[in-house]
Coordinates of C-alpha atoms in Angstrom, one line a residue:
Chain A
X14 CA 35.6 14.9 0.4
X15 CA 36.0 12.8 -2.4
X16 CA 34.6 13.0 -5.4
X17 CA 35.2 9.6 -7.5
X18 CA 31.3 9.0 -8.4
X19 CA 32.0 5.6 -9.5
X20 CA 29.0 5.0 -11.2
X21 CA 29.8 1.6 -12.8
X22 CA 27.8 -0.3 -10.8
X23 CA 24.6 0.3 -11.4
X24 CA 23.3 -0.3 -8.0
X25 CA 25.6 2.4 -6.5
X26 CA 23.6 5.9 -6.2
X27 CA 25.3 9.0 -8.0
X28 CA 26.5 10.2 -4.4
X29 CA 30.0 11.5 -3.4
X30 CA 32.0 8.0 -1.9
X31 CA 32.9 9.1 1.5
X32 CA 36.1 7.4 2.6
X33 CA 36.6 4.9 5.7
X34 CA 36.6 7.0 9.0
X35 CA 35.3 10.3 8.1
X36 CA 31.9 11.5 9.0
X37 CA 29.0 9.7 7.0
X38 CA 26.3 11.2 9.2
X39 CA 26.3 14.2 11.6
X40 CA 23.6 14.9 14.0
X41 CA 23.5 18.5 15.9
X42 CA 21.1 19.5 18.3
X43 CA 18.0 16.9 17.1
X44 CA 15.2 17.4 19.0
X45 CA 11.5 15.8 18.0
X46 CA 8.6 15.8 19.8
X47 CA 5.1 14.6 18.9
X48 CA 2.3 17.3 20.3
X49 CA 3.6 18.2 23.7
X50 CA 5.3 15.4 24.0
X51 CA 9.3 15.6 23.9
X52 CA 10.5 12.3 22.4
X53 CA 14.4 13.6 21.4
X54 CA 16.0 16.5 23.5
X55 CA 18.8 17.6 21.3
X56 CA 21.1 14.7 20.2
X57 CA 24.5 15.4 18.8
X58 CA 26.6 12.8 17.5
X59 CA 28.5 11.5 14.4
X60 CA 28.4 8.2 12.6
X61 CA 31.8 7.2 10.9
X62 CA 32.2 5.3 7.5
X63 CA 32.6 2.0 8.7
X64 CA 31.2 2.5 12.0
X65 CA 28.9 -0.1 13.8
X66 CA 27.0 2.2 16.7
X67 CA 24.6 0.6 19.0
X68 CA 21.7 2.6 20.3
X69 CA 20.5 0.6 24.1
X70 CA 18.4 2.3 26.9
X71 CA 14.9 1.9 28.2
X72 CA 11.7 2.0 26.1
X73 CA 10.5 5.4 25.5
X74 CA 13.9 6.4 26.1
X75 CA 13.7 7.9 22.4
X76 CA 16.4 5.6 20.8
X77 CA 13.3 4.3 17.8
X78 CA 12.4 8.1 17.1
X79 CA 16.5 9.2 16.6
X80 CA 17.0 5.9 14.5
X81 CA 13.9 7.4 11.9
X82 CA 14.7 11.1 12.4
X83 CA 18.0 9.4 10.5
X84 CA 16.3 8.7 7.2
X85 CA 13.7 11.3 7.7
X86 CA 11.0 8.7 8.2
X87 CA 10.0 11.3 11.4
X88 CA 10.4 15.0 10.6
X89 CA 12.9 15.9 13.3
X90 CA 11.2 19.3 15.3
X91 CA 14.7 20.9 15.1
X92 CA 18.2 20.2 14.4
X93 CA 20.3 19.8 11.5
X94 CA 21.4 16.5 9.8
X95 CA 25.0 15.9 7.5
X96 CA 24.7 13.2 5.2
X97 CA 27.8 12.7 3.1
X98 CA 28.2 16.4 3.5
X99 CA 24.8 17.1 2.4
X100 CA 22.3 18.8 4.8
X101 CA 19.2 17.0 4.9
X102 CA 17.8 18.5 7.7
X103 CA 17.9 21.9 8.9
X104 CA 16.6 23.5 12.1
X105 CA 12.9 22.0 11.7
X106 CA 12.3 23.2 7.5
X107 CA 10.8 19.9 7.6
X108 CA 7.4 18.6 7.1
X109 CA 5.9 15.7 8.7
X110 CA 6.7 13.7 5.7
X111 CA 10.1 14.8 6.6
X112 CA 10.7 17.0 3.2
X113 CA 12.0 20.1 3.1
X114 CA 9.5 23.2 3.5
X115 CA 12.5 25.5 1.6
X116 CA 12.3 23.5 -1.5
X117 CA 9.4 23.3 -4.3
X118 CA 7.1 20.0 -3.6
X119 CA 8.9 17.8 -6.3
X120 CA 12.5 19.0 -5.4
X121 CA 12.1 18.3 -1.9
X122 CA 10.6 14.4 -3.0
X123 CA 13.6 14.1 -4.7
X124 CA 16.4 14.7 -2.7
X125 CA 14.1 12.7 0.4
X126 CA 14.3 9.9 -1.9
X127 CA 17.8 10.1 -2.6
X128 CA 18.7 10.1 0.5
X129 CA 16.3 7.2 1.6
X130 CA 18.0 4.8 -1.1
X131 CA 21.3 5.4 0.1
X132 CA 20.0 4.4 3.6
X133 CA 18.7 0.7 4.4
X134 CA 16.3 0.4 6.8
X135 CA 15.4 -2.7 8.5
X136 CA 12.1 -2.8 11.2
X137 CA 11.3 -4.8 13.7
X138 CA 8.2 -6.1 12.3
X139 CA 10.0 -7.0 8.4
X140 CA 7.7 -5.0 7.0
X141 CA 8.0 -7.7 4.0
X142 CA 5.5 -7.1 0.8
X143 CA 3.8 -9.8 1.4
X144 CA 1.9 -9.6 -2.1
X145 CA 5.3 -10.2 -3.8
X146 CA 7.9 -13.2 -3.7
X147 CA 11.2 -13.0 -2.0
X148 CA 12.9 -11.9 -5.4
X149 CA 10.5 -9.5 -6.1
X150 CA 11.0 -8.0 -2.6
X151 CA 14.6 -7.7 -3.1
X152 CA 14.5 -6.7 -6.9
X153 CA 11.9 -3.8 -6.4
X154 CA 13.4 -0.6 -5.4
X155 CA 17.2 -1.2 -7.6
X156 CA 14.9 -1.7 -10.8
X157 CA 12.4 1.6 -9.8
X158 CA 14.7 3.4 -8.7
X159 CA 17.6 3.0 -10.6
X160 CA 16.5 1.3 -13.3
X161 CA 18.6 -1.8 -13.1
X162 CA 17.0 -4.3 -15.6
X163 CA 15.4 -7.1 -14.1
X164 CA 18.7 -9.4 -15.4
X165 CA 21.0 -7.6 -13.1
X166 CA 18.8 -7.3 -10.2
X167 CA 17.7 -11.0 -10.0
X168 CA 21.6 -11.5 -10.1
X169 CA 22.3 -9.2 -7.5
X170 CA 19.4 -10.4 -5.4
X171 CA 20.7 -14.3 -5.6
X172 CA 23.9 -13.2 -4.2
X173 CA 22.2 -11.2 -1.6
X174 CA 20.1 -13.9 -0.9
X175 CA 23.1 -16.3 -0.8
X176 CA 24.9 -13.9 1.5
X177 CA 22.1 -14.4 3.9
X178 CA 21.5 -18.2 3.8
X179 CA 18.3 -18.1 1.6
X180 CA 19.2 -18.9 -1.8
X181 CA 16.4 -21.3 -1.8
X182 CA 13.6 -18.8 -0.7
X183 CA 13.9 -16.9 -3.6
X184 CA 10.6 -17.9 -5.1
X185 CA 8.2 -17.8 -2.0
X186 CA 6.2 -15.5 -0.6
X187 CA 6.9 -14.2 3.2
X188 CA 3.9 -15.4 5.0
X189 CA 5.4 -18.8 4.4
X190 CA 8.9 -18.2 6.1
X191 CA 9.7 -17.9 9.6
X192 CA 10.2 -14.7 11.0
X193 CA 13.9 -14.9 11.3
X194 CA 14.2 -16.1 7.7
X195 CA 11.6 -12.8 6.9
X196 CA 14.2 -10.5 9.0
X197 CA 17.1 -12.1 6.8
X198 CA 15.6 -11.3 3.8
X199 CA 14.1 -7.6 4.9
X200 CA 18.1 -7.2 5.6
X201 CA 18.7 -8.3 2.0
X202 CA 16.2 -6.1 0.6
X203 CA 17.6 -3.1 2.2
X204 CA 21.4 -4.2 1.1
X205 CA 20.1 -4.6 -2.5
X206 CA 20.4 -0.7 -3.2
X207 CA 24.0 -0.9 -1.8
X208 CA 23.0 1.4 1.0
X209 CA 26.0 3.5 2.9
X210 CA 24.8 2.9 5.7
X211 CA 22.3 0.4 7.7
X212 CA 20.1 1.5 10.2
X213 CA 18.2 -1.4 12.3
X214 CA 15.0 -0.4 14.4
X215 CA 15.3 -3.5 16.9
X216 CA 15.4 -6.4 14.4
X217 CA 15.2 -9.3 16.9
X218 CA 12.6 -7.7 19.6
X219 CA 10.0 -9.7 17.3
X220 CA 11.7 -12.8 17.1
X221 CA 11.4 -15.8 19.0
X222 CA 14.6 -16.7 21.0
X223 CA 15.7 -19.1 18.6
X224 CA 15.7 -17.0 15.6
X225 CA 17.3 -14.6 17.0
X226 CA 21.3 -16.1 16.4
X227 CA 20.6 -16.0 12.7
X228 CA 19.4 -13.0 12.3
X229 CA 22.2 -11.4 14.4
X230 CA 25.1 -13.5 12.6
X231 CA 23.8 -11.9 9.3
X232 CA 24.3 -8.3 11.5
X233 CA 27.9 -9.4 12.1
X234 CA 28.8 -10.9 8.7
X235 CA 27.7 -6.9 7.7
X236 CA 29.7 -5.3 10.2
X237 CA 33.1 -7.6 9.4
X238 CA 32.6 -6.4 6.0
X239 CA 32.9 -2.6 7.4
X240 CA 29.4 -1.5 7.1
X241 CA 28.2 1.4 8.6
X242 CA 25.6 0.8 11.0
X243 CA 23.5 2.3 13.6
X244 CA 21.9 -0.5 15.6
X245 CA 18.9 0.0 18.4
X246 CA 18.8 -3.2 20.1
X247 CA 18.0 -4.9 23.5
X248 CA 21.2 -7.3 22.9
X249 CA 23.7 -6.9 25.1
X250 CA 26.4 -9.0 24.2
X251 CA 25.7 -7.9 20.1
X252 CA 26.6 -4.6 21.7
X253 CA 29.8 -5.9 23.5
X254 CA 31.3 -8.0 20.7
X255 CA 30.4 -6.0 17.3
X256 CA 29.9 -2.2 18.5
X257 CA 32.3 0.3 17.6
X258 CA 30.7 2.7 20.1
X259 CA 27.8 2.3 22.6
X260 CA 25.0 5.1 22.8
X261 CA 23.0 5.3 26.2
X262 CA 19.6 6.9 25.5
X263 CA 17.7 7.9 27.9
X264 CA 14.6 10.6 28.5
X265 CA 16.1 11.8 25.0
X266 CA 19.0 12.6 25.6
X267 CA 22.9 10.7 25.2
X268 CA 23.6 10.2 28.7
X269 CA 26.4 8.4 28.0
X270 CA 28.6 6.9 25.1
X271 CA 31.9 5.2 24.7
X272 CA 33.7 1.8 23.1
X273 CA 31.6 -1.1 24.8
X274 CA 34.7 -2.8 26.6
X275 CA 34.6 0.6 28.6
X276 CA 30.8 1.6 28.6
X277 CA 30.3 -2.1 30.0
X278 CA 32.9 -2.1 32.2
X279 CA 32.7 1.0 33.9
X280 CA 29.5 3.0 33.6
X281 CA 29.5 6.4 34.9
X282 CA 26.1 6.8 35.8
X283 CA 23.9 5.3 38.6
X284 CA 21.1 5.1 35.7
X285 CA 23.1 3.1 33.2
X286 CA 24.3 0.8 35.8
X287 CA 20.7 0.2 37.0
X288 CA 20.0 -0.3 33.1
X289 CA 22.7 -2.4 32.8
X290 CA 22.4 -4.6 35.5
X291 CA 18.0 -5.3 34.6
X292 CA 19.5 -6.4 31.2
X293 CA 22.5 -8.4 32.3
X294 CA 21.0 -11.8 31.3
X295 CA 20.5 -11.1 28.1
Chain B
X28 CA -52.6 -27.2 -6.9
X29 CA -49.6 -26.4 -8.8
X30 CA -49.0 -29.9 -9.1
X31 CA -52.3 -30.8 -10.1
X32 CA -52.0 -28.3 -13.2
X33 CA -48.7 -29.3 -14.5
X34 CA -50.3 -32.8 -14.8
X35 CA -53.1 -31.2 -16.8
X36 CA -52.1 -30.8 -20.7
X37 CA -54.1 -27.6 -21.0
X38 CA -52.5 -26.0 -18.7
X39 CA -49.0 -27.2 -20.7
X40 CA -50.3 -25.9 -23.6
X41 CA -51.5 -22.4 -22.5
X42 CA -48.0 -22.1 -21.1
X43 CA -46.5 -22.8 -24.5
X44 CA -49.0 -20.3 -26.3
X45 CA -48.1 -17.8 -23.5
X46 CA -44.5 -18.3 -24.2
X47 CA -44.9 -17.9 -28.5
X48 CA -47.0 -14.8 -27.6
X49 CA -44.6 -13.4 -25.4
X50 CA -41.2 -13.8 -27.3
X51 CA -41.4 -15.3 -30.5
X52 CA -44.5 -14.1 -32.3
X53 CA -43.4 -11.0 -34.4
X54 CA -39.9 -11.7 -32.8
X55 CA -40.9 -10.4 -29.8
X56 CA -37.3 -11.8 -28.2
X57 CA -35.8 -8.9 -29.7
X58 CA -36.9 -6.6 -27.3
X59 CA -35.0 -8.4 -24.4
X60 CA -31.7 -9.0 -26.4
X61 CA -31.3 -5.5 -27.3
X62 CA -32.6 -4.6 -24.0
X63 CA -29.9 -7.0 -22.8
X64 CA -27.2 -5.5 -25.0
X65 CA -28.3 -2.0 -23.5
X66 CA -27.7 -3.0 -20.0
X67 CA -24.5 -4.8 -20.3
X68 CA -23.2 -1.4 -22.3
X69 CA -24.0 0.6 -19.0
X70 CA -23.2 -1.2 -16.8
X71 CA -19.6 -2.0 -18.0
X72 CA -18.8 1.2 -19.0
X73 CA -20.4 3.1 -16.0
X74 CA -18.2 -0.1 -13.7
X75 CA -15.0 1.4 -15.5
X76 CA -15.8 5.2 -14.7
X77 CA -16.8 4.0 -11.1
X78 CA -13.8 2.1 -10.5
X79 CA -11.6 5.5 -11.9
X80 CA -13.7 7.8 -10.1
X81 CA -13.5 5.8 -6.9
X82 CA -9.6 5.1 -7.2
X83 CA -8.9 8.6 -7.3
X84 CA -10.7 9.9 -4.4
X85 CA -10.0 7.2 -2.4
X86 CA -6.4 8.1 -2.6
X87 CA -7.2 11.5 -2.5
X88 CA -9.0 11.3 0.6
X89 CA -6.5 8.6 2.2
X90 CA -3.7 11.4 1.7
X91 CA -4.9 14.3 2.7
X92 CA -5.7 12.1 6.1
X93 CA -2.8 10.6 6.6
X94 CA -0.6 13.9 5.7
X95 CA -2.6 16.7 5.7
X96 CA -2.7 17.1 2.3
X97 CA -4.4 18.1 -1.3
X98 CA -6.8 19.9 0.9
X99 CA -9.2 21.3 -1.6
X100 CA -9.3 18.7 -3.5
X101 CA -10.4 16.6 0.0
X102 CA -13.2 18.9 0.3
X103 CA -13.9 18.4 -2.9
X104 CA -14.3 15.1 -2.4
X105 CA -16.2 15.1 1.1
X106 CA -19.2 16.9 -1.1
X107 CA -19.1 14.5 -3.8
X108 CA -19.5 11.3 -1.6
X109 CA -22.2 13.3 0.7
X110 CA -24.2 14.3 -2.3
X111 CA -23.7 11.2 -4.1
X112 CA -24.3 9.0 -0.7
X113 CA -27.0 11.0 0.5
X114 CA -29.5 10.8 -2.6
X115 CA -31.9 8.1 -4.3
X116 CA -30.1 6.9 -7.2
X117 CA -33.3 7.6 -9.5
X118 CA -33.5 11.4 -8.9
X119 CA -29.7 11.8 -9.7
X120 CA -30.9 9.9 -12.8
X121 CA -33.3 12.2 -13.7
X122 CA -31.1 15.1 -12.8
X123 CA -29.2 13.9 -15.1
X124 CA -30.8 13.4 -17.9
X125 CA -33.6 16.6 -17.4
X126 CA -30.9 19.1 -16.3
X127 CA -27.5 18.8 -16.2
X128 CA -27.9 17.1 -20.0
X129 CA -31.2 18.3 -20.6
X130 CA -29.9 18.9 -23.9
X131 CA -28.5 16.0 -25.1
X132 CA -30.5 13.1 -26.7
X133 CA -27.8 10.4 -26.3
X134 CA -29.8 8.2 -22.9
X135 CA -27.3 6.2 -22.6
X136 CA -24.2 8.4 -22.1
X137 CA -26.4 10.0 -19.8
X138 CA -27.3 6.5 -17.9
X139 CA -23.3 5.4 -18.3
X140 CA -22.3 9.0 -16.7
X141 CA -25.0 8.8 -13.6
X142 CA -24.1 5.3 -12.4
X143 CA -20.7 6.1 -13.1
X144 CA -20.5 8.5 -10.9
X145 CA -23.1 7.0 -8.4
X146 CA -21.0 3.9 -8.5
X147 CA -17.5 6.3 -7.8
X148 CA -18.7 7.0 -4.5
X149 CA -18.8 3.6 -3.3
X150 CA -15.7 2.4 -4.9
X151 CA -14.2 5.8 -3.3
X152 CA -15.2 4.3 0.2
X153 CA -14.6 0.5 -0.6
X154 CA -10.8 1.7 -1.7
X155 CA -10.6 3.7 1.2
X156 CA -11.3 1.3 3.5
X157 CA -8.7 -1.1 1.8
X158 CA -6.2 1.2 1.7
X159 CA -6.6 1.6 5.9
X160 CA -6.4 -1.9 6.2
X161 CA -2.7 -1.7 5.2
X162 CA 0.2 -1.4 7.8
X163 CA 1.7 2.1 8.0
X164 CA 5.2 -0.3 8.1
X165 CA 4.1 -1.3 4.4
X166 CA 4.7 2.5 3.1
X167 CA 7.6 3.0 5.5
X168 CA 9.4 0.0 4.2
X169 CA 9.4 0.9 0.8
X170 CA 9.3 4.6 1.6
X171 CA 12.8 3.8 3.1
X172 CA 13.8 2.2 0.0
X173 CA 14.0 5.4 -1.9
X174 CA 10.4 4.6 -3.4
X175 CA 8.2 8.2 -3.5
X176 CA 4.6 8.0 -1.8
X177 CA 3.0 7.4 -4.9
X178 CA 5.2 4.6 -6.2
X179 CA 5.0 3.0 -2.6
X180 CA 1.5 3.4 -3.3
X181 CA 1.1 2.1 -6.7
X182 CA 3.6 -0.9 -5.9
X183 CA 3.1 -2.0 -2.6
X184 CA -0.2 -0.3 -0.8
X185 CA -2.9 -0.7 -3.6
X186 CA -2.1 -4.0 -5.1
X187 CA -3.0 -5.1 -1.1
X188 CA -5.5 -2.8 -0.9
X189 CA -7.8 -4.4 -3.7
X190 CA -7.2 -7.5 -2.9
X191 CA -8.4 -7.1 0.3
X192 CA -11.5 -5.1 -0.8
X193 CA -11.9 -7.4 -4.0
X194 CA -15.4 -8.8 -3.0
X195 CA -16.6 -6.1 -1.8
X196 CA -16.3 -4.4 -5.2
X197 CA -17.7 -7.5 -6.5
X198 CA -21.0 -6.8 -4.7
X199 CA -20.6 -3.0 -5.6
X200 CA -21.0 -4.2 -9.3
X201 CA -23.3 -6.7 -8.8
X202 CA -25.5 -3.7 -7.2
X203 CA -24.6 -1.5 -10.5
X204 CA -26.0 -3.8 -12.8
X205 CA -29.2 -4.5 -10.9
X206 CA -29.3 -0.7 -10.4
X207 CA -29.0 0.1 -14.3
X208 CA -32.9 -1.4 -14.7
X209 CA -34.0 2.2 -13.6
X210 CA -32.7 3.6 -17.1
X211 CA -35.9 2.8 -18.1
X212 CA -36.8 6.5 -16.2
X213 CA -35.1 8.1 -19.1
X214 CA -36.6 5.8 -21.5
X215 CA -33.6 4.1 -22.1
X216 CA -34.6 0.5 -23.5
X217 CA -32.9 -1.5 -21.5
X218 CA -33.4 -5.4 -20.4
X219 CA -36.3 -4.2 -17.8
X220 CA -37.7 -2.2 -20.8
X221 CA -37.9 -5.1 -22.7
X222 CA -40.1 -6.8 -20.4
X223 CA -42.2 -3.6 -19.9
X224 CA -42.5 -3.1 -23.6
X225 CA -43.2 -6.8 -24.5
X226 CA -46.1 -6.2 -21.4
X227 CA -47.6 -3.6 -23.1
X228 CA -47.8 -5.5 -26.3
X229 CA -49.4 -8.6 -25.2
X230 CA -51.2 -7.8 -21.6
X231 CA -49.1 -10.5 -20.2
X232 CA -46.9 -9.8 -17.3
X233 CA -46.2 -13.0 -16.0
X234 CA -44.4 -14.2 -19.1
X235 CA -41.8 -11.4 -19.6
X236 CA -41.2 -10.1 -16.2
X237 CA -40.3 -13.7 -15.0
X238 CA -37.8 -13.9 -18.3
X239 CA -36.7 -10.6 -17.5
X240 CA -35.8 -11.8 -13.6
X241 CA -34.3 -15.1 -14.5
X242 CA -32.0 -12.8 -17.2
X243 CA -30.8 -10.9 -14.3
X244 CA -30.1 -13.8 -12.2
X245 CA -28.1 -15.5 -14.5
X246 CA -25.8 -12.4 -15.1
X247 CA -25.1 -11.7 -11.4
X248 CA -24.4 -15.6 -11.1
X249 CA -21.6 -16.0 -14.0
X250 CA -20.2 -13.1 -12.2
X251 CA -20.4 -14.3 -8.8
X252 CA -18.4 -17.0 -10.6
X253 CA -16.2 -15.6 -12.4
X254 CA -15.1 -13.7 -9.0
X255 CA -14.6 -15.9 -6.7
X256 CA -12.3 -17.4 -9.4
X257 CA -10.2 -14.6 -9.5
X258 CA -10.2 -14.5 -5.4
X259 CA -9.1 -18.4 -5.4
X260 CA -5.9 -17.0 -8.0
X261 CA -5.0 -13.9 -6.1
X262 CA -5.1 -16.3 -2.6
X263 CA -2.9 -19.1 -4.7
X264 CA -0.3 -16.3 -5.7
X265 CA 0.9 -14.2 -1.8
X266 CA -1.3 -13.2 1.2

């Protein structure tokens, strides 16, 4: 792995730069469930550098709980979890917070936050702050975090913004924007702590059907510039055009994965056909 | 009747007497300014303690809910608010002041330290109930920024939080300073005192009682004023 830290940019975490096609997150043997009930049953997979992975299946199929068990927003039950190289979870040492029982309390913060920044996350509801402008959204966590002064990060935030068609939003709040504008900037919040990879928790499933193009060409502007991403979504032709590699969860488990032309095309199960063919329309 | 005397000029004119009597003959006022000074000095700094009290527990409590942890200091906590919640706010006065600090002469730390801590136990629950209000998706967001639990909490939960709760604590206060006219227990001489010392001087109760209530009234009002101002700013600026 390489080593080259980088560290002009002051937006860039201190973490090793893992290069284009190796393995930025590895995933053996997750499994999480919530009292008796068994959400994930032992997921393994890995996420390139560069990847764009699409997570489809039914609801309650599980594909929600693998995309947080990612950034350890859900504790996974057991199971390990590479990031970079680094473990970050290992064989259920987690609390439910998701840090690590091995480690003293303020070690185990810290590395959990580490890893978090270097992750962007971006939710079906926005999860805006809705007590703060749209700069001040975006600005937040590079100038806690890594101490960027407010200079650089209003910078880097009106490029962000620009990237995603809101230059002009910069000073209002979110309650007055429209959710697809709100999802555009939630994805410009998350980008703003030059994340290695973007994970997105169904970012259109709470738009309406004419917000939904914008948000998505933001998704593919992303994935053109070789982001990594793991994408759960409902939409089927996203999947088809920009995916890299199609995951099938279902009752927690992969049932199947492949390159979408094939997945698509030629789906080896009865239950992802049925799947498939309720969801054609879309 | 009433409107019978006002027309009479005796009755005018016992009124005025009443009212020279009352506050201005051997500067009689005195008593309800320093009264007044007294009062405001307890109930601000007792607002401030409550406020810190209250904040602290309230995340305390929030916490060990929502994660399962801190859990002695929860229990901790629980007692407080039972005890606290589940006494007159005279006898923890008096406690106070004839045990806990049965030594110290100073009435109004004691005064500024019992409705401080009466007044956390609200706050505690007020905060708490704020904090509730807020989407778990707030903390997650910024959670998944990199932000730790207590700068997602100091950035993004509790800046919603009191905003939220921010008349309610306004009435919290408003009942504080009415409260603070039971120092008088611990024969601190506070506005009420005033009144009740001016009484004993002149065998008049009308006169100073009536000044005393009007006092009041006017405090709570520029208050009530003052925040719904600051509501009208916080609305202006976000949610």
């Amino acid at each position: 792995m390489q080593t080259d830290t980088n560290k002009t940019d002051p937006f860039l975490s201190d973490r090793p730069i893992v290069p284009p096609g190796q393995p930025l997150i590895v995933v053996e043997d997750l499994h999480k469930s919530f009292g008796a009930l068994q959400v994930l049953k032992g997921i393994s997979t890995t996420i390139r550098k560069g990847e764009v992975v699409v997570v489809i299946g039914p609801s309650g199929g599980g594909k929600s709980t693998f995309l947080r068990c990612l950034n350890l927003l859900e504790a996974p039950t057991s199971g390990r979890i590479w990031f970079g190289g680094e473990e970050i979870a290992s064989g259920g040492s987690l609390q439910r917070d998701g840090s690590d029982l091995r480690l003293s309390h303020r070690a185990r913060e810290r590395n959990l936050n580490r890893y978090r920044s270097d992750m962007g996350m971006v939710f079906q509801r926005f999860n805006l702050f809705p007590h703060m402008t749209v700069l001040d959204n975006v600005t937040m966590a590079p100038r806690m975090i890594r101490g960027v002064s407010r200079e650089a990060a209003e910078r880097k935030a009106m490029e962000l913004l620009e990237r995603v068609g809101l230059p002009d939003k910069a000073k209002a709040y979110p309650q007055q924007l429209s959710g697809g504008q709100m999802q555009r900037i939630a994805i410009a919040r998350a980008l703003a702590m030059e994340p290695r990879v973007m994970l997105f928790d169904e970012p259109t499933s709470a738009l309406d059907p004419e917000m939904v193009g914008e948000v998505l060409a933001v998704m593919k502007e992303l994935a053109a510039n070789h982001m990594t991403m793991v994408v759960v979504t409902h939409e089927m032709n996203f999947a088809r055009e920009v995916a890299d590699r199609v995951l099938f969860l279902e009752g927690g488990n992969i049932l199947e994965e492949g390159p979408p032309d094939e997945f698509f095309a030629h789906p080896k199960f009865d239950r992802t056909r049925d799947f498939l063919g309720k969801v054609k329309d879309k | 009747m009433l409107a019978i005397l006002a027309q009479s000029p005796a009755f005018w004119s016992a009124l005025t007497d009443k009212f020279y009597l009352n506050f201005v003959k051997n500067d009689r006022w005195r008593y309800l300014v320093d009264g007044l000074g007294i009062t405001l000095e307890v109930a601000l700094c007792a607002v401030i303690l409550g406020a810190a009290i209250g904040f602290v527990v309230a995340v305390i409590r929030t916490t060990h809910d929502k994660h399962g942890r801190l859990r002695l200091l929860n229990l901790l906590c629980r007692v407080y608010l039972t005890v606290i919640r589940g006494t007159p706010m005279t006898v923890q006065l008096l406690i106070a002041y004839f045990v806990i600090f049965a030594s110290s002469k100073n009435g109004t730390m004691v005064a500024i330290l019992a409705f401080g801590f009466n007044s956390g136990a609200y706050v505690a629950e007020i905060i708490r109930a704020g904090i509730t209000s807020i989407d778990d998706g707030q903390m997650e967001a910024a959670r998944s920024l990199g932000l730790s639990y207590v700068q997602g909490l100091r950035a993004v939960v509790l800046p919603q939080a009191i905003r939220n709760v921010l008349p309610a604590l306004g009435n919290e206060f408003i009942v504080l300073l009415k409260d603070t006219s039971i120092a008088s227990f611990i024969a601190l001489r506070d506005l009420s005192k005033g009144g009740e010392i001016i009484r004993s001087q002149t065998y008049d109760a009308f006169m100073p009682f009536l000044m005393v209530a009007a006092i009041y009234l006017v405090l709570v009002m520029i208050f009530t004023r003052l925040l719904s101002r600051l509501e009208r700013h916080l609305h202006r600026t976000g949610a």
